Amino acid sequence: LLDHQQRETVFLFINFLLSKKTVNKSNNKHVLLNTSVWNENDIQSIEQVQKDMSKWTIKTL
């Protein structure tokens, strides 16, 4: 069994994990735009590269 301090630590850790799970993609973009020098055009460029990379095919040997 866990003592009180250990239970509190586990509880806080679980809450931390759950809070990360609820963050959505648009919120991430909003946070990035507010905390960096990137602008909307920079974000669009990265998103376009992501789309292009997802079209790549992997050649197997």
PDB file of C-alpha atoms in Angstrom:
ATOM      1  CA  LEU A   1       0.000   0.000   0.000  1.00  0.00           C
ATOM      2  CA  LEU A   2       1.035   3.551  -0.631  1.00  0.00           C
ATOM      3  CA  ASP A   3       1.412   6.089   2.105  1.00  0.00           C
ATOM      4  CA  HIS A   4      -0.297   9.463   1.888  1.00  0.00           C
ATOM      5  CA  GLN A   5       2.607  11.206   0.111  1.00  0.00           C
ATOM      6  CA  GLN A   6       2.924   8.418  -2.460  1.00  0.00           C
ATOM      7  CA  ARG A   7      -0.818   8.465  -3.173  1.00  0.00           C
ATOM      8  CA  GLU A   8      -0.676  12.227  -3.643  1.00  0.00           C
ATOM      9  CA  THR A   9       2.239  11.859  -6.066  1.00  0.00           C
ATOM     10  CA  VAL A  10       0.386   9.228  -8.098  1.00  0.00           C
ATOM     11  CA  PHE A  11      -2.747  11.371  -8.099  1.00  0.00           C
ATOM     12  CA  LEU A  12      -0.853  14.419  -9.364  1.00  0.00           C
ATOM     13  CA  PHE A  13       0.893  12.377 -12.033  1.00  0.00           C
ATOM     14  CA  ILE A  14      -2.394  10.918 -13.298  1.00  0.00           C
ATOM     15  CA  ASN A  15      -3.923  14.390 -13.442  1.00  0.00           C
ATOM     16  CA  PHE A  16      -0.899  15.617 -15.367  1.00  0.00           C
ATOM     17  CA  LEU A  17      -1.287  12.820 -17.922  1.00  0.00           C
ATOM     18  CA  LEU A  18      -4.999  13.461 -18.286  1.00  0.00           C
ATOM     19  CA  SER A  19      -4.482  17.184 -18.757  1.00  0.00           C
ATOM     20  CA  LYS A  20      -2.062  16.503 -21.611  1.00  0.00           C
ATOM     21  CA  LYS A  21      -4.554  14.189 -23.267  1.00  0.00           C
ATOM     22  CA  THR A  22      -7.229  16.876 -23.509  1.00  0.00           C
ATOM     23  CA  VAL A  23      -5.055  19.382 -25.390  1.00  0.00           C
ATOM     24  CA  ASN A  24      -6.275  19.610 -28.961  1.00  0.00           C
ATOM     25  CA  LYS A  25      -4.378  20.469 -32.103  1.00  0.00           C
ATOM     26  CA  SER A  26      -5.830  23.947 -32.545  1.00  0.00           C
ATOM     27  CA  ASN A  27      -4.894  24.810 -28.986  1.00  0.00           C
ATOM     28  CA  ASN A  28      -1.302  23.723 -29.655  1.00  0.00           C
ATOM     29  CA  LYS A  29      -1.171  26.033 -32.644  1.00  0.00           C
ATOM     30  CA  HIS A  30      -2.579  28.884 -30.571  1.00  0.00           C
ATOM     31  CA  VAL A  31       0.004  28.308 -27.841  1.00  0.00           C
ATOM     32  CA  LEU A  32       2.816  28.155 -30.383  1.00  0.00           C
ATOM     33  CA  LEU A  33       1.753  31.383 -32.037  1.00  0.00           C
ATOM     34  CA  ASN A  34       1.517  33.140 -28.687  1.00  0.00           C
ATOM     35  CA  THR A  35       4.840  31.967 -27.312  1.00  0.00           C
ATOM     36  CA  SER A  36       7.138  32.267 -30.302  1.00  0.00           C
ATOM     37  CA  VAL A  37       8.103  34.542 -33.137  1.00  0.00           C
ATOM     38  CA  TRP A  38       6.441  32.259 -35.683  1.00  0.00           C
ATOM     39  CA  ASN A  39       3.582  33.627 -37.701  1.00  0.00           C
ATOM     40  CA  GLU A  40       0.712  32.032 -39.569  1.00  0.00           C
ATOM     41  CA  ASN A  41       2.755  31.702 -42.775  1.00  0.00           C
ATOM     42  CA  ASP A  42       5.475  29.780 -40.930  1.00  0.00           C
ATOM     43  CA  ILE A  43       2.895  27.387 -39.535  1.00  0.00           C
ATOM     44  CA  GLN A  44       1.332  26.884 -42.960  1.00  0.00           C
ATOM     45  CA  SER A  45       4.737  26.074 -44.441  1.00  0.00           C
ATOM     46  CA  ILE A  46       5.333  23.404 -41.825  1.00  0.00           C
ATOM     47  CA  GLU A  47       1.865  21.952 -42.321  1.00  0.00           C
ATOM     48  CA  GLN A  48       2.467  21.755 -46.076  1.00  0.00           C
ATOM     49  CA  VAL A  49       5.732  19.905 -45.527  1.00  0.00           C
ATOM     50  CA  GLN A  50       3.914  17.483 -43.221  1.00  0.00           C
ATOM     51  CA  LYS A  51       1.339  16.812 -45.931  1.00  0.00           C
ATOM     52  CA  ASP A  52       4.048  16.287 -48.536  1.00  0.00           C
ATOM     53  CA  MET A  53       5.986  13.923 -46.284  1.00  0.00           C
ATOM     54  CA  SER A  54       2.905  11.843 -45.609  1.00  0.00           C
ATOM     55  CA  LYS A  55       2.712  11.148 -49.355  1.00  0.00           C
ATOM     56  CA  TRP A  56       6.200   9.629 -49.427  1.00  0.00           C
ATOM     57  CA  THR A  57       6.436   5.929 -50.083  1.00  0.00           C
ATOM     58  CA  ILE A  58       8.995   3.813 -48.308  1.00  0.00           C
ATOM     59  CA  LYS A  59      10.969   1.475 -50.493  1.00  0.00           C
ATOM     60  CA  THR A  60      11.746  -1.880 -48.969  1.00  0.00           C
ATOM     61  CA  LEU A  61      14.887  -3.760 -49.816  1.00  0.00           C
TER      62      LEU A  61
END
